[in-house]
Amino acid sequence: MKKIDWLIVFLILVASFILLKDLFKAGLYTSHDGVHQVVRFFYFDQALADGQFPPRWAQGLINGFGYPLFIFSYHLPWFIAEVIRFLGFSIIDSVKYTFLAGFIFSGLTMYFLQRDLFGRLAAVAGTALYLLAPYRFSNIFVRASIGDATAFIFAPLVFWSLVKLKEKVGWKWEVLGSLSVAGLILSHAMVAALFLSIFGLYFLFSLPTVKNKISYMKFCAFIVLGGFGLSAYYFIPSIIERGNTRFQELMNQIFVGNYFAGINDLIYSKWGYGVFHSKEGAMSIQLGLIQWLVVLLTIIYLLKILIFDKKISAEKKKLVREGIILVILFIFVIFMMLPVSLPVWKMVSNAVFIDFPWRYLAVSVFLASLCTGLLIKILGKGKIILAIIFIISAIYLNRNHLRINETLPWDLSFILKLEKTTNTYDEYTPKWVKNEYIAENKPRVEFSGGRAGIEILKNKSNLLEFSVAAPEIRFIIRGGKYLWMEKKKE
């Protein structure tokens, strides 16, 4: 890298710390999932300490009976948090700083992608609009959705690999693509499905322009298979074992058709900290006014070139083709967030479950960022001024989105008492578990009759050892029995 690149990397770091400065306030803050995330990381950290690798079982949940949380919940954000935890930070701070790490690394990956495709100036503007989007701050300060926030790191890397493999064959792009697909899946499977659907369409739209189509198809298949293979330890059990839980019966009746956005809300919606569709103070699901403006200007400029420019250079033709594909994908993404797309969702819901269609906001932010870089690249005069206007406008329009709502005076022990499963509907509870059986927190081992002395020797998430001194051995071992768990009485 040149000195200017190191300077830009430094500026991304500084800007990230300034924009997310509220994460450095003491304690946890009010949010939709913040408490969930702290409890999840606590039990993930505990599972690793107990020797579970990869973690599957959270013993302390469901009143101490245990819950198969990590069979289904994402892993990569917690591995990142473990690195921060290793540096000496608390559980709560490790979760908060994982948001910061995701923000920083997503800025870096987008910068290097756009620098390669469009040049430094375009990359700076495009990265600014990738970071300075309302949904990015909503994910962190309102929703506290750590999986969504982490997924932003890997989308630019997958796209970069797809673009480079159109031009030339290189094993490093295949490896990078595979690792990045795995990173997407391990960050958040639903968000990964949305990004991969768009990357699949990009592949199909790009294929006619690729010279060596067979090789390109082979290498893209390698990326997908490699990514799925690297993440198979997680997603295969999550798919196979989901049928043993209450997930399907709960989610199907709750989500289908209930969480679409209105086009007005996507253009502008008032900033709030409540849940989606709350009567007062609902979260904003706006894409961002400057992002909308960039896409509109991209469409106008592409039409201007196609209609009025008689001579177009080969490089500009290539950029125009890319721009047309990006605009088509953007329109499709917006369509998929609107109620009119309900028939499509009903068709795919059996294969892929997506709880909120407006999760496609992540993809729309990504595409708007790419449109920014492409527009700056393709412009002639005035590109520097336009880039500055875009960046300053993005900062100004997000000035009220850069803070938490309130801090919470809760310590970790209190937070742990608040959670039953860390899922709103307890949807990963095994089908055969009776609610009355798990209603109260009881000792993990208890003598069922008479007098006895019970000494717990080892009490871990994946191991229970104890000794019993009694004239007659009759005792109860409590746990949320699961498929691969075995209870022994000796």
Tab-separated table of N, CA and C in Angstrom, residues 154 158 176-186 223 227-228:
chain	number	residue	atom	x	y	z
A	154	PHE	N	-18.026	-8.774	5.165
A	154	PHE	CA	-17.716	-9.796	4.170
A	154	PHE	C	-18.374	-9.578	2.814
A	158	VAL	N	-16.797	-10.771	-0.966
A	158	VAL	CA	-17.428	-11.716	-1.896
A	158	VAL	C	-17.580	-11.061	-3.269
A	176	LEU	N	-10.226	-16.175	-1.192
A	176	LEU	CA	-10.866	-15.028	-0.539
A	176	LEU	C	-12.379	-15.130	-0.638
A	177	GLY	N	-12.880	-15.506	-1.807
A	177	GLY	CA	-14.325	-15.642	-1.981
A	177	GLY	C	-14.914	-16.703	-1.086
A	178	SER	N	-14.251	-17.853	-0.988
A	178	SER	CA	-14.750	-18.944	-0.139
A	178	SER	C	-14.760	-18.537	1.326
A	179	LEU	N	-13.670	-17.939	1.782
A	179	LEU	CA	-13.595	-17.493	3.180
A	179	LEU	C	-14.663	-16.440	3.473
A	180	SER	N	-14.918	-15.575	2.504
A	180	SER	CA	-15.885	-14.492	2.713
A	180	SER	C	-17.321	-15.000	2.720
A	181	VAL	N	-17.627	-15.977	1.854
A	181	VAL	CA	-18.958	-16.597	1.897
A	181	VAL	C	-19.168	-17.272	3.245
A	182	ALA	N	-18.149	-17.980	3.720
A	182	ALA	CA	-18.242	-18.601	5.045
A	182	ALA	C	-18.412	-17.544	6.125
A	183	GLY	N	-17.688	-16.426	5.999
A	183	GLY	CA	-17.826	-15.344	6.968
A	183	GLY	C	-19.227	-14.779	7.004
A	184	LEU	N	-19.840	-14.619	5.828
A	184	LEU	CA	-21.228	-14.148	5.764
A	184	LEU	C	-22.166	-15.100	6.491
A	185	ILE	N	-22.040	-16.385	6.198
A	185	ILE	CA	-22.938	-17.381	6.790
A	185	ILE	C	-22.767	-17.438	8.296
A	186	LEU	N	-21.524	-17.397	8.765
A	186	LEU	CA	-21.259	-17.498	10.202
A	186	LEU	C	-21.562	-16.199	10.938
A	223	ILE	N	-16.207	-21.028	-5.173
A	223	ILE	CA	-16.377	-20.060	-4.085
A	223	ILE	C	-17.565	-20.440	-3.207
A	227	GLY	N	-17.234	-21.880	0.517
A	227	GLY	CA	-17.817	-21.138	1.634
A	227	GLY	C	-18.785	-21.971	2.442
A	228	PHE	N	-19.628	-22.728	1.742
A	228	PHE	CA	-20.572	-23.596	2.444
A	228	PHE	C	-19.844	-24.725	3.159
